[in-house]
Each structure stands twice: as C-alpha cells, then as structure tokens.
mmCIF file of C-alpha atoms in Angstrom:
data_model
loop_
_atom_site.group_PDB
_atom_site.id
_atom_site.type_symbol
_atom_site.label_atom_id
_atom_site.label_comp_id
_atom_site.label_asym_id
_atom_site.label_seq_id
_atom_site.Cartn_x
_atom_site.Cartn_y
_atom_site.Cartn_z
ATOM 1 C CA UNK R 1 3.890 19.919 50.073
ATOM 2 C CA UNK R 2 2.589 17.047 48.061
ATOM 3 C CA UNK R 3 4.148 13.666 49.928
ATOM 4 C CA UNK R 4 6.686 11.723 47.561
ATOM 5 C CA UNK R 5 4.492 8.475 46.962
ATOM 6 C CA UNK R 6 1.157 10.853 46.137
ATOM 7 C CA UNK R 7 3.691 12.723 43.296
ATOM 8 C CA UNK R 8 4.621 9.349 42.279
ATOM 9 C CA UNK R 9 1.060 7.893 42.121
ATOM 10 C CA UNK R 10 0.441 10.725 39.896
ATOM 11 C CA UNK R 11 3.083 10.478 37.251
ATOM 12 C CA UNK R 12 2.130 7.171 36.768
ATOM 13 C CA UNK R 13 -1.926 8.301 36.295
ATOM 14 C CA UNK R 14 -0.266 10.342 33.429
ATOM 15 C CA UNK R 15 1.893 8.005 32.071
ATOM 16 C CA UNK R 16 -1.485 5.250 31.978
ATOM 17 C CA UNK R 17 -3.726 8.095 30.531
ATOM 18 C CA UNK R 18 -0.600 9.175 27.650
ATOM 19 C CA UNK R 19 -0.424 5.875 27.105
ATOM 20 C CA UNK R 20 -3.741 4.325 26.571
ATOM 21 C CA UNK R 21 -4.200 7.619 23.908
ATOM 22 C CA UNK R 22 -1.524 6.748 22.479
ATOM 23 C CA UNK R 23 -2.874 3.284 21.806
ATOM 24 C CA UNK R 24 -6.244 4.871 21.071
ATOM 25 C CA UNK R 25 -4.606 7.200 18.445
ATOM 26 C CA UNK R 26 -2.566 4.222 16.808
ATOM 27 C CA UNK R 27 -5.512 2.617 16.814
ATOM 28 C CA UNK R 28 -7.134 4.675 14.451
ATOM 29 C CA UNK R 29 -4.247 5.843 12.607
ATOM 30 C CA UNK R 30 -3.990 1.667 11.784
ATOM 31 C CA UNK R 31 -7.707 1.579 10.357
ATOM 32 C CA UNK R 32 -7.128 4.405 8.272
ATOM 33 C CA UNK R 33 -3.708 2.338 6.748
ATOM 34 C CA UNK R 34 -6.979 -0.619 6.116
ATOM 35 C CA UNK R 35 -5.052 -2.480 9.311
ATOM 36 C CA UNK R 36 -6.224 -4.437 12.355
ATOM 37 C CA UNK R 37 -2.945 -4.766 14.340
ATOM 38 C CA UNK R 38 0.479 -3.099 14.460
ATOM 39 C CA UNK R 39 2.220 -5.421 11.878
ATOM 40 C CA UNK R 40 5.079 -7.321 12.902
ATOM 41 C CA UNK R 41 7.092 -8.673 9.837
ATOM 42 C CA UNK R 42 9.906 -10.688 10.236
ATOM 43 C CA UNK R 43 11.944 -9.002 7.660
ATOM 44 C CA UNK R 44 11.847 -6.470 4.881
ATOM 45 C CA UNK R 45 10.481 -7.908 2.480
ATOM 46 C CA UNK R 46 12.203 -6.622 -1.291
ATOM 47 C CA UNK R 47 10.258 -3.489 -2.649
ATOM 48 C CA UNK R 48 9.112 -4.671 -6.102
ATOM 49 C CA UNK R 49 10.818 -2.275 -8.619
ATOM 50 C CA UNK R 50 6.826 -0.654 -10.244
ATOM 51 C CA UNK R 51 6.276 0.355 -6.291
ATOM 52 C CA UNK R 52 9.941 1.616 -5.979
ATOM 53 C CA UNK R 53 9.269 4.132 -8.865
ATOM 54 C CA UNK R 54 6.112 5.357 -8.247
ATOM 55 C CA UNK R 55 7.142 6.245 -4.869
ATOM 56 C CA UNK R 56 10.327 7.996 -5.612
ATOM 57 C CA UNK R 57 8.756 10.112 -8.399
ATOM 58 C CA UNK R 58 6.000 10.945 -6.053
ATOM 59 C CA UNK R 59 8.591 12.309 -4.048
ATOM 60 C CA UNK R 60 10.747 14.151 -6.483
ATOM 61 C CA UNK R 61 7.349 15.774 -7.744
ATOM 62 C CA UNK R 62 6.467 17.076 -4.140
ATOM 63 C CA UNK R 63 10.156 18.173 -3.338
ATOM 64 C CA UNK R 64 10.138 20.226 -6.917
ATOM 65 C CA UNK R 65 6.668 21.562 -5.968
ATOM 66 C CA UNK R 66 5.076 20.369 -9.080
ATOM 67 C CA UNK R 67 1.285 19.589 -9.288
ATOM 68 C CA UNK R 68 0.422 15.627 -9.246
ATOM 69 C CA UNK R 69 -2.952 13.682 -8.817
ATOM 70 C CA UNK R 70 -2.185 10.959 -6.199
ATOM 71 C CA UNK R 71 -5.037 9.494 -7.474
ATOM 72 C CA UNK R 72 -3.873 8.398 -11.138
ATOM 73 C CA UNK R 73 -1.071 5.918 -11.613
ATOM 74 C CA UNK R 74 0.713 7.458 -14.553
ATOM 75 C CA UNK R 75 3.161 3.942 -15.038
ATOM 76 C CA UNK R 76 0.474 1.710 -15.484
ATOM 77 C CA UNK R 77 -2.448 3.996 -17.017
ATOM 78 C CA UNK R 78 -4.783 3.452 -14.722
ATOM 79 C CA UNK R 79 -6.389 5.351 -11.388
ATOM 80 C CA UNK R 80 -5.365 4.069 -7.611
ATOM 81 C CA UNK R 81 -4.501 5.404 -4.678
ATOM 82 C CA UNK R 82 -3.542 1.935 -2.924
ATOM 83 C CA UNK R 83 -0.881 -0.543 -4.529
ATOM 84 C CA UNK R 84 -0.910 -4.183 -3.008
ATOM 85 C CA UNK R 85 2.200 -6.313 -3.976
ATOM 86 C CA UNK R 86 0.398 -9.700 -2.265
ATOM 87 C CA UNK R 87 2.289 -12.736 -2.204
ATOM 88 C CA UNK R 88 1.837 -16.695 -3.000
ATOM 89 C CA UNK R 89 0.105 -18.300 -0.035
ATOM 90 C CA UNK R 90 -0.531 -21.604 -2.326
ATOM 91 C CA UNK R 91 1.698 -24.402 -2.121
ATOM 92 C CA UNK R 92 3.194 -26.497 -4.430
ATOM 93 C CA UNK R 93 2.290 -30.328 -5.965
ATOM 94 C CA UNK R 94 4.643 -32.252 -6.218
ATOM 95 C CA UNK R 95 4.265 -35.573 -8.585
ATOM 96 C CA UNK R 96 7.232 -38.770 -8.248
ATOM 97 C CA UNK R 97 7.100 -39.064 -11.726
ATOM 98 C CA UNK R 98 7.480 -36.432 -14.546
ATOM 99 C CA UNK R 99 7.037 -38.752 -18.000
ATOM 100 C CA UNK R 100 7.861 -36.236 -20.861
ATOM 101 C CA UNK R 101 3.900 -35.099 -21.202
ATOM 102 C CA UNK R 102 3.255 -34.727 -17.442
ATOM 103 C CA UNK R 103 3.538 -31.510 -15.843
ATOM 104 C CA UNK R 104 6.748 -30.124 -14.813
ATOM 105 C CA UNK R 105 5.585 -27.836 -12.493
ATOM 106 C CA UNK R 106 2.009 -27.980 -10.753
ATOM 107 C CA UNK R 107 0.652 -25.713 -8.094
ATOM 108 C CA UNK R 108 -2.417 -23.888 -6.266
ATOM 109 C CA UNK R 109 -1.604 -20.470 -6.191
ATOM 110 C CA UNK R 110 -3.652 -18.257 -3.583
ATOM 111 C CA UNK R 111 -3.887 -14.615 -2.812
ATOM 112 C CA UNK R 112 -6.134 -13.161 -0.075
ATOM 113 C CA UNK R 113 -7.834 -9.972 -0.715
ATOM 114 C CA UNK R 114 -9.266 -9.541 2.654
ATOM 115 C CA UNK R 115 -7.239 -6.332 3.014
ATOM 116 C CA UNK R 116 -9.567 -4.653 0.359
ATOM 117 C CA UNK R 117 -11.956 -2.716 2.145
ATOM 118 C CA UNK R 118 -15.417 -1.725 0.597
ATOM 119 C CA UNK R 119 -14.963 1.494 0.004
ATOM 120 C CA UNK R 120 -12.391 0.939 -2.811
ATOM 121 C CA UNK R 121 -12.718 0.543 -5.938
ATOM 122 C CA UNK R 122 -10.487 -2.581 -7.984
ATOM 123 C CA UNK R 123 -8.874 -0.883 -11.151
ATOM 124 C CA UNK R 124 -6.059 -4.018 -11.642
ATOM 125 C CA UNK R 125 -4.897 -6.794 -10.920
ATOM 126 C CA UNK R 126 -1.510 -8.041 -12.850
ATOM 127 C CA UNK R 127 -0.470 -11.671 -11.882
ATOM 128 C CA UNK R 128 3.107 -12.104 -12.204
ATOM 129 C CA UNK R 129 4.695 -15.165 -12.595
ATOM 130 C CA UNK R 130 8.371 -15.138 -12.218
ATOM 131 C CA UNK R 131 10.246 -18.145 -14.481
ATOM 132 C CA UNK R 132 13.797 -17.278 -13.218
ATOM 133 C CA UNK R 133 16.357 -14.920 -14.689
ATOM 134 C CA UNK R 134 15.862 -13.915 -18.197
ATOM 135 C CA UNK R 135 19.523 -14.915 -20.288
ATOM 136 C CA UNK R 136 19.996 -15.280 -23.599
ATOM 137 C CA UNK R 137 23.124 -17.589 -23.489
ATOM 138 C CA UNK R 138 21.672 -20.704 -22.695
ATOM 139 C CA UNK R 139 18.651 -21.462 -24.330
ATOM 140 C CA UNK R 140 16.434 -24.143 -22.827
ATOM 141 C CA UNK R 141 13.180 -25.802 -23.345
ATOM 142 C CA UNK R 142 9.561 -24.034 -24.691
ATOM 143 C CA UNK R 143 7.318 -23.910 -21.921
ATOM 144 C CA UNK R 144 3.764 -24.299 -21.862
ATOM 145 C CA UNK R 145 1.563 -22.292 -19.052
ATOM 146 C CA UNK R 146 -1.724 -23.419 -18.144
ATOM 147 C CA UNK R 147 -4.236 -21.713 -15.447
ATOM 148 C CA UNK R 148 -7.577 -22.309 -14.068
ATOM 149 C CA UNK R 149 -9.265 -21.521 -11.732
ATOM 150 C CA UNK R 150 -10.061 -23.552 -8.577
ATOM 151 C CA UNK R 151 -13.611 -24.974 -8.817
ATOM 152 C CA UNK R 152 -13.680 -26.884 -5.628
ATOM 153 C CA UNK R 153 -11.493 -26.450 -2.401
ATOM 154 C CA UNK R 154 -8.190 -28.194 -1.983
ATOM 155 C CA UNK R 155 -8.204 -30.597 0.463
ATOM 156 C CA UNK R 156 -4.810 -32.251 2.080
ATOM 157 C CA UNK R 157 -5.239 -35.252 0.751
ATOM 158 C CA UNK R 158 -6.084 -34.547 -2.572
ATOM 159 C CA UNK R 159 -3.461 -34.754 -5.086
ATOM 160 C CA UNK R 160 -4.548 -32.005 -7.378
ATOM 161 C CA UNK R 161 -7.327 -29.504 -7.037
ATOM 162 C CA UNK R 162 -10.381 -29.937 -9.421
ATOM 163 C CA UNK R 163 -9.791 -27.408 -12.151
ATOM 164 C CA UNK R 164 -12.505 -24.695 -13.772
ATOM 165 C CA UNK R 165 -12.450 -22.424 -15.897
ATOM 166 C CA UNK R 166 -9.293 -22.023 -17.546
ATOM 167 C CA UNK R 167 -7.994 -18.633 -18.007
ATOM 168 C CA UNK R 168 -4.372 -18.883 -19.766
ATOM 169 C CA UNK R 169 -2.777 -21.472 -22.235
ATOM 170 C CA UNK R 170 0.557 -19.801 -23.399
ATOM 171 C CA UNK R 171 3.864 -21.218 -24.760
ATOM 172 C CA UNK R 172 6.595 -19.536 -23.365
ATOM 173 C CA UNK R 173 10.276 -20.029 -23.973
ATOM 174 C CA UNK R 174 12.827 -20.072 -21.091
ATOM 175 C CA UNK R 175 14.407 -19.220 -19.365
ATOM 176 C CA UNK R 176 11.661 -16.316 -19.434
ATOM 177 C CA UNK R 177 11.630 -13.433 -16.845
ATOM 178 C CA UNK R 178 8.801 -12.182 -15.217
ATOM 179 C CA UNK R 179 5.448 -12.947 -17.498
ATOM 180 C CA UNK R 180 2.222 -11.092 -16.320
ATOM 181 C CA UNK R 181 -1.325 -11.885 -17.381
ATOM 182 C CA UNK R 182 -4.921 -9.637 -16.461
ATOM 183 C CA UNK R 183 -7.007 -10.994 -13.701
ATOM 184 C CA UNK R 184 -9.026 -7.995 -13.131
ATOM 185 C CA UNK R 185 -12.205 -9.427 -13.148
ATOM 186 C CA UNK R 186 -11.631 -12.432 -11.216
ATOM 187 C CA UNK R 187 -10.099 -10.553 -8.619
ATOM 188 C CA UNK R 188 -13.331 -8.355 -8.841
ATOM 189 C CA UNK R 189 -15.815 -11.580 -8.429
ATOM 190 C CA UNK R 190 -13.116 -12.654 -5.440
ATOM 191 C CA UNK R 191 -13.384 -9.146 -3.671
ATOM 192 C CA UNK R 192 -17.280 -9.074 -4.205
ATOM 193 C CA UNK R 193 -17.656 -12.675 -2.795
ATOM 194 C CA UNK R 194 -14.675 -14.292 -0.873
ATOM 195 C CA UNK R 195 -15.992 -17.955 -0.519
ATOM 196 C CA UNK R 196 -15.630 -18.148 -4.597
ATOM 197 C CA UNK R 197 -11.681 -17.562 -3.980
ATOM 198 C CA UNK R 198 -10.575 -20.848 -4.056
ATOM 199 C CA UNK R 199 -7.101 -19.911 -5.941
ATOM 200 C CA UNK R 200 -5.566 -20.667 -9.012
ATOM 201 C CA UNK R 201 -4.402 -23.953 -10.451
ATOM 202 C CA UNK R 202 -0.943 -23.402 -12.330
ATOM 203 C CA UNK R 203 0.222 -26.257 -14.722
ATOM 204 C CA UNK R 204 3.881 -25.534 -16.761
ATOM 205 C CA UNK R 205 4.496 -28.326 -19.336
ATOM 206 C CA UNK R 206 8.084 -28.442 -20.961
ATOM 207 C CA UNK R 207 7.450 -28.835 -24.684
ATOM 208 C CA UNK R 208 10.379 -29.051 -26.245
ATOM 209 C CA UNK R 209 14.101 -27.325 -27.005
ATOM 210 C CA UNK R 210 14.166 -23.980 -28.966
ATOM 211 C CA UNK R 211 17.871 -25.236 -29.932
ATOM 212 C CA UNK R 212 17.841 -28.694 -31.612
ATOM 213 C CA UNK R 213 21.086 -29.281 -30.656
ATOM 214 C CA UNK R 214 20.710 -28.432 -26.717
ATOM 215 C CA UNK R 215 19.980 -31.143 -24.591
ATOM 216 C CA UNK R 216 18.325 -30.752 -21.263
ATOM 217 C CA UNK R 217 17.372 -33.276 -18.655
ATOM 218 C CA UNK R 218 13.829 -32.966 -17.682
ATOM 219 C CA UNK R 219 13.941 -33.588 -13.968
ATOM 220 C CA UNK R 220 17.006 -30.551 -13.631
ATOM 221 C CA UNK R 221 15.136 -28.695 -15.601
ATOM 222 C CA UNK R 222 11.850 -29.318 -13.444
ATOM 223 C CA UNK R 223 13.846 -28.787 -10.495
ATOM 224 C CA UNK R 224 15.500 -25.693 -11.367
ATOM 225 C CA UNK R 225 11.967 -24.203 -12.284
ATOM 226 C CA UNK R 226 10.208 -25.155 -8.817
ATOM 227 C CA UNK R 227 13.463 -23.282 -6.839
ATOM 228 C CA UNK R 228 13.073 -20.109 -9.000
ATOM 229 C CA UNK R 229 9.513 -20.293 -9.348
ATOM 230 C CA UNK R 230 7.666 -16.890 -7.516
ATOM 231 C CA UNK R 231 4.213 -15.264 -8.044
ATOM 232 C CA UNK R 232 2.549 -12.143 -6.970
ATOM 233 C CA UNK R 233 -0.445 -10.530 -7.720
ATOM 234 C CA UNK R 234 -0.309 -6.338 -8.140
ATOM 235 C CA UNK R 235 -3.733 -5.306 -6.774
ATOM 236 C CA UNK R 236 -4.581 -1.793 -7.717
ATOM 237 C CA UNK R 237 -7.564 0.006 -6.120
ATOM 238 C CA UNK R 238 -9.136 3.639 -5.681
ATOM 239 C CA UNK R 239 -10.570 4.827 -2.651
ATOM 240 C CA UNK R 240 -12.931 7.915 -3.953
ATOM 241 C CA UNK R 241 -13.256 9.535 0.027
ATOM 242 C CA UNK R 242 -9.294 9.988 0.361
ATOM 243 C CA UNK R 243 -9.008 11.062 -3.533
ATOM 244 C CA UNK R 244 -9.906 14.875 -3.624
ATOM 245 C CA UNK R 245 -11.865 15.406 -7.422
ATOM 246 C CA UNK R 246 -10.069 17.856 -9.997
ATOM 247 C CA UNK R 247 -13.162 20.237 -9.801
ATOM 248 C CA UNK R 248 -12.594 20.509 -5.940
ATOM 249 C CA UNK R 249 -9.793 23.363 -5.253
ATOM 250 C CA UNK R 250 -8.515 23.987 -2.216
ATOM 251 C CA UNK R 251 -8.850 27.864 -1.422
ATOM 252 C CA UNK R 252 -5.398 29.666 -2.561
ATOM 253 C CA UNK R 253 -4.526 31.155 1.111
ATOM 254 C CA UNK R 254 -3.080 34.724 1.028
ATOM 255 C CA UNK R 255 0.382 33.970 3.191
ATOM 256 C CA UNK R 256 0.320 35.783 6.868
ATOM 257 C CA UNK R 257 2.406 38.430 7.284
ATOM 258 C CA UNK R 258 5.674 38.591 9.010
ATOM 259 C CA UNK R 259 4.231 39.435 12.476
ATOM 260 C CA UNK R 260 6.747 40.642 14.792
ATOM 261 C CA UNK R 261 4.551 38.908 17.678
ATOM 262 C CA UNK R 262 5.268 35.253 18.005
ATOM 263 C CA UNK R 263 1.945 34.383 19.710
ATOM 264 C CA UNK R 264 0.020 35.553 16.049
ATOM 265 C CA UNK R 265 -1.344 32.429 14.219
ATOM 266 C CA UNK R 266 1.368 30.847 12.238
ATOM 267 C CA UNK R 267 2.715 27.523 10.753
ATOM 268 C CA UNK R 268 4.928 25.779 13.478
ATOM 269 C CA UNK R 269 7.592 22.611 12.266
ATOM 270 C CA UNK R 270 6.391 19.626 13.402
ATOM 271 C CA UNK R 271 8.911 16.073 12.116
ATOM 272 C CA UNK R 272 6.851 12.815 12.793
ATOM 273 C CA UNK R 273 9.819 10.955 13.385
ATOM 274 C CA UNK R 274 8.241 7.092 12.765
ATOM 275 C CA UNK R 275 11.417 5.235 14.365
ATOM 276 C CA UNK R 276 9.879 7.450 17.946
ATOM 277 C CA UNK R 277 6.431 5.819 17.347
ATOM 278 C CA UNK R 278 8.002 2.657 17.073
ATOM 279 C CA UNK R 279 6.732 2.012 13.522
ATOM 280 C CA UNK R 280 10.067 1.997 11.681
ATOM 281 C CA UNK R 281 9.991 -1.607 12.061
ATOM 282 C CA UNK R 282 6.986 -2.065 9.164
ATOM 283 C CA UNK R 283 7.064 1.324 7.602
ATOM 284 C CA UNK R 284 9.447 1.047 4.536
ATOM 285 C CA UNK R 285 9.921 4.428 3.417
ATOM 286 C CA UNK R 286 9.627 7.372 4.193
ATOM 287 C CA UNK R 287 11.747 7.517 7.687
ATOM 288 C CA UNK R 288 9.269 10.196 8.658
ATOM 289 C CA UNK R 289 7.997 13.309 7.110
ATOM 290 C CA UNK R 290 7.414 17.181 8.637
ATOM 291 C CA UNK R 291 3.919 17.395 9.105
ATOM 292 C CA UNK R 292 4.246 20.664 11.032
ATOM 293 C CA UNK R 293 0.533 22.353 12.941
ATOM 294 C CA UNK R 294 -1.050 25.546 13.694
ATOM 295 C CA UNK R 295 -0.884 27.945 16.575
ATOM 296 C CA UNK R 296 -1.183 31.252 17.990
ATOM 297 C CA UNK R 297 -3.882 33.987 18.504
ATOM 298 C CA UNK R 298 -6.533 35.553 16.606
ATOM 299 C CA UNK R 299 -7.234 38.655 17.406
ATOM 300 C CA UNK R 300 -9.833 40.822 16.032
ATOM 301 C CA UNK R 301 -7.730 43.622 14.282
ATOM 302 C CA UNK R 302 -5.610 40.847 12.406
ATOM 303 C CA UNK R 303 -7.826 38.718 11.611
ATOM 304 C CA UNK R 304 -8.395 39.757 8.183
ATOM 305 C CA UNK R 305 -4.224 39.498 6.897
ATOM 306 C CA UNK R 306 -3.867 36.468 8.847
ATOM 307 C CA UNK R 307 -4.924 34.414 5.834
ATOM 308 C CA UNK R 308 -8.565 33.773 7.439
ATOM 309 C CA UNK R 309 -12.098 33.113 5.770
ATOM 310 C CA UNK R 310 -15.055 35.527 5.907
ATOM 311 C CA UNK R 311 -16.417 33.190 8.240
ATOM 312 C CA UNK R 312 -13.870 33.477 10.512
ATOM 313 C CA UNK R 313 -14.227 37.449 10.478
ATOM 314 C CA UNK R 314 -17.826 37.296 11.446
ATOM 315 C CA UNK R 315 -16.789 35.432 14.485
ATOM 316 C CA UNK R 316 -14.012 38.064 15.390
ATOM 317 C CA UNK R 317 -16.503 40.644 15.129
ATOM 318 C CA UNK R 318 -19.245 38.844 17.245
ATOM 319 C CA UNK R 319 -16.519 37.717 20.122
ATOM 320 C CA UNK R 320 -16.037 41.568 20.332
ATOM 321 C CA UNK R 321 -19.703 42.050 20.583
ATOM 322 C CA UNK R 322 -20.394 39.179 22.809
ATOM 323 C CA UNK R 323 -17.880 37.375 24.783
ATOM 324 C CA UNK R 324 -19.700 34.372 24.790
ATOM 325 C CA UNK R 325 -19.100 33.599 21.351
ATOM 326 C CA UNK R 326 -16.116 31.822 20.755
ATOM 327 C CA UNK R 327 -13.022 33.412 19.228
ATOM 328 C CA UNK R 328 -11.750 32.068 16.328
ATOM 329 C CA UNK R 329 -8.785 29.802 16.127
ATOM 330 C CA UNK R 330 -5.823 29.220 14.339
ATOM 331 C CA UNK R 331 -6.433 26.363 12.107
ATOM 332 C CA UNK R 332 -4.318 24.647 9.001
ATOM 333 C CA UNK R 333 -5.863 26.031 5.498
ATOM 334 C CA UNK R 334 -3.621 24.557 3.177
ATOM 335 C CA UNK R 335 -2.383 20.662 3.275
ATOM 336 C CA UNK R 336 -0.627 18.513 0.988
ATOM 337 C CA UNK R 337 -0.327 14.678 0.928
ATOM 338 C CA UNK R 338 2.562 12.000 1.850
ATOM 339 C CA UNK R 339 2.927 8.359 0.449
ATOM 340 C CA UNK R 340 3.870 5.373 2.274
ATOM 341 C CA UNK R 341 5.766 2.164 1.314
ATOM 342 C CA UNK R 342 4.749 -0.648 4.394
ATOM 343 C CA UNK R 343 4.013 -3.913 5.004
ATOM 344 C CA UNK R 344 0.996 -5.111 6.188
ATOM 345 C CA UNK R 345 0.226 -8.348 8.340
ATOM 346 C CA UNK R 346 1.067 -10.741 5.693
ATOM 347 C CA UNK R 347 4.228 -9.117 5.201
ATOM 348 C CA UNK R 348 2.298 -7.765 1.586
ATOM 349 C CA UNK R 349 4.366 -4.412 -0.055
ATOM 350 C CA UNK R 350 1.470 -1.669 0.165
ATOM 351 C CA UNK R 351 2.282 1.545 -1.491
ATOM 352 C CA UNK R 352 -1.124 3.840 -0.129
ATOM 353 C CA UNK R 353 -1.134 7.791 -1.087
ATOM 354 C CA UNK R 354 -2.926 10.144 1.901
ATOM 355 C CA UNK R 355 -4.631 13.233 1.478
ATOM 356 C CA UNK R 356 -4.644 16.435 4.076
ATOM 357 C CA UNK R 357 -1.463 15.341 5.916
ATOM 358 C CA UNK R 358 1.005 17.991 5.770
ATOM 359 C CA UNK R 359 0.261 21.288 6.602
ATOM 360 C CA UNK R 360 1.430 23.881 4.422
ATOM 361 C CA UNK R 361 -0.311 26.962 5.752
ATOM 362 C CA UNK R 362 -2.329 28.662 8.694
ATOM 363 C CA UNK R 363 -5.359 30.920 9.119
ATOM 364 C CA UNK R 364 -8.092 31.883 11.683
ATOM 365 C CA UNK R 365 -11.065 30.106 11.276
#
C-alpha cells in the first residue's frame, strides 16, 4: 500500500501539472482574443447599442440555422470580424474664463490602438461624439465643432495642445445626440505608426440661440455640456487568417449512422461553461456555448459510413496490413463559429467573431 503522505504528495503533483496547463491553455486562448493578461474590469461597462445588434442577430441566424459570413458587417456595409468600442483616455481643458467667442468646451481626446494586431486589416473607424440627450422641447444654442489633430505632444503644463491639421468644422444645434464623423485614415496612419498618435484636439464654440426668444446662460450651458460630454471611437478591422473565403467550402459530411455500439466515432456534448473558467467576470455575452468533441473507434469495416475521407480509408486498410501504421481517429469534420461580447484591459467593448469552434460533426480521419 502506497503510505498516506506519498498519495498526498501525488495529488498535489497533479493538481501543479492541471494547473500550470491550465494557465498554459489560457494563455493561448488570451493571444488568440489579441490579449496579454486575463482582464480585470472593474465593472461592466454599457454594451453600445451597434455591438448589441450585431451580436444578437448573429445569434438568431445560428439558432435558425441560416447561412451568414462572420466576416461582413451587414449594419454598417463594410467587412470585419473584430469590433472595438475604445473609450476617451484624453482629458479635458478647462479655461477660468469663457468670453462669448472663447471655447465652451476644449479637450485632447485620445484613443490607443495598441490592441490592433498586424495581421488585421482597418476597414472603419466612426468617432462618436456624444452632446447629451437629443429633445426637441427645449431648444438651446447652435454649436460649433472644431477638430484637429495633435501636432505636438501635450505636456502638463501646457494649457492647450498645439493644433494640426484640422479635420472637422461643423455647426451643430443642441442639444444634439450622438454626432459621428470618418477617421478611417487617420486611424490607419496611427495603427501603421503609433508615435504620430498624439490625439485629437476638440474645440465646441456656442454660436448663438436657434430660438430668438430663448435665453441661455453661457457658463450653464458650458457646464452642462462638459458633464454630458462622451466620445468613443468604433474601430472596425478584418483579420483574413480567422475569415474562411466564400470559394473555400467545407466538405458536406455524410451524417454517421445510428450505431448501436457506443464506442463508434460520434459527436459527444461538450458546454464550456465560462463562469467554471473563471472568465464570466470580462466575458459579456455569451454565458458559455456547447462546443461539444469527437470520440470513439475506427474500425476498418466502418470506416467508410462513419462520415470519413478517402484518406482516412487508406489508413484503415494499411493498419490492417501493417500494424505499425497508425489507425485512424475520430476527428471533428464539420465546425461552426461563436461570437463574443468582452472587455479587454482598458475596459474597451470588443465584439470578435471565431471560426472552427463548435463542432457540428465527426468522422475518421
């Protein structure tokens, strides 16, 4: 008999080694999601409403068992696999005095693309700039939006940053809404060199009433702005190596039979259950999702109706020649992708589509 402390030394050897591939697995799970680090938000934050819908429809399609390319955003016309909600990291400006032609509202707005890997491709990039909620029963003033770019870097001090290139002058009225403009190819010259991201100066002038007979105080006005004030920037990009082209078809596997023998090669249920991997803390939505695997035997006289290739067959029949030569295995022919809603370690909404991660059928190969 084995003495007590040996059996105990040995459970924890297991427990080390289940461990430390567990944290290999994560590991590399995490740099397929484009992630260094388990993220670790401090809350949810709100799923912007574009990322809400694309999700859910991508889900309604799959449950119905309709056909969809992952790979071509249908709400915004444009192709993506990988949806970035990124938030503000610029600060505001304040100024002590706000004379009537002065700007109401000043700040640097930054958003880091680091997360972009090189492998994707940029297909858009929609600032939003939210002006507070859109009413039509009190009017206020006409607003004017200016932005540049950032030609040199902000330094503390520095009251405001030196302004380039200037890429919107727009009158708005508000209150407004949510008003977007295209920075696709900044974002492009950002991604392909980082150091030129130096962030975007912002500049909202209040011009004047669109009701003559309304009266509005500039600095309530100015303050109100600054507390409702939020911007984001929707980064869309395509990565080619987890898109699958049209032209490629999966083979159409001929479904195994109803064996009566449980040990043939079949599809076994498998839930990945993210709240057990301790990811339901990041992971928006889904909860989990049935991945399911492949098991069981493949013997020669069934390998042929249990959905295998011709390669597969040739092995059968040289394992019964020679037993040295491997036997074939049961192996997933069919899979189907998921999409995930997460945050990553800026607490950034990422809505990422993933090829080959449900499998749907089983064969001998």
């Amino acid at each position: 008999m084995i003495p007590c402390l040996t059996i105990l030394a040995l459970r924890v050897l297991v427990t080390v080694s289940l461990g430390q591939t567990f944290q290999f697995q994560e590991h590399v799970f995490l740099q397929l999601l484009g992630l260094d680090k388990v993220p670790s938000p401090q809350k949810f934050q709100p799923v912007p409403s574009i990322l809400k819908r694309i999700f859910w429809d991508g889900e309604a399609a799959a449950t119905s068992g309709g056909s969809r390319d992952l790979c071509y955003l249908k709400d915004l016309s444009t192709r993506g696999n990988i949806l970035r909600h990124l938030l503000d990291q610029g600060l505001f400006l304040y100024s002590e005095k706000l004379p009537q032609a002065s700007p109401c509202l000043q700040k640097l707005l930054y958003f880091n693309l680091s997360a972009v890997q090189d492998t994707e491709q940029l297909t858009m990039a929609q600032l939003g700039l939210d002006l507070g909620p859109n009413t039509y029963y009190k009017l206020g003033p006409e607003l004017e939006l200016a932005l540049s770019l950032v030609q040199e870097p902000h330094v503390g001090g520095q009251s405001i940053p030196k302004p380039g290139k200037r890429l919107v002058l727009q009158s708005v009225p508000w209150p407004q809404g949510v008003v977007h403009f295209n920075l696709l190819d900044v974002a492009k010259v950002w991604n392909n060199n980082p150091r030129k991201n130096l962030g975007l100066l912002l500049e909202i002038l209040v011009k004047r009433t669109r009701d003559p007979g309304v009266n509005f105080q500039l600095q309530d006005t100015c303050a109100r702005l600054r507390q409702s004030f939020q911007a984001s920037l929707l980064l869309v990009s395509l990565n080619p190596e987890q898109c699958h082209p049209s032209s490629r078809r999966r083979r159409e596997a001929i479904p195994a039979p109803k064996a009566s023998c449980k040990n043939l090669c079949h599809r076994h249920q498998l839930f990945i259950n993210f709240r057990d991997l301790g990811w339901h803390k990041w992971i928006i939505a889904p909860k989990g999702f049935m991945a399911n695997y492949c098991h069981g035997d493949c013997p020669f006289s069934l390998t042929t109706s249990l959905n295998s290739s011709n390669y597969a067959f040739m092995q059968a029949l040289m394992h019964a020649v020679d037993p040295a030569v491997p036997q074939a295995v049961c192996i997933p022919t069919k899979l189907s992708p998921i999409s995930m809603l997460y945050q990553d370690n800026d607490d950034n909404v990422i809505l990422r589509h993933y090829e080959d991660m449900v499998v749907d059928e089983c064969g001998c190969g």
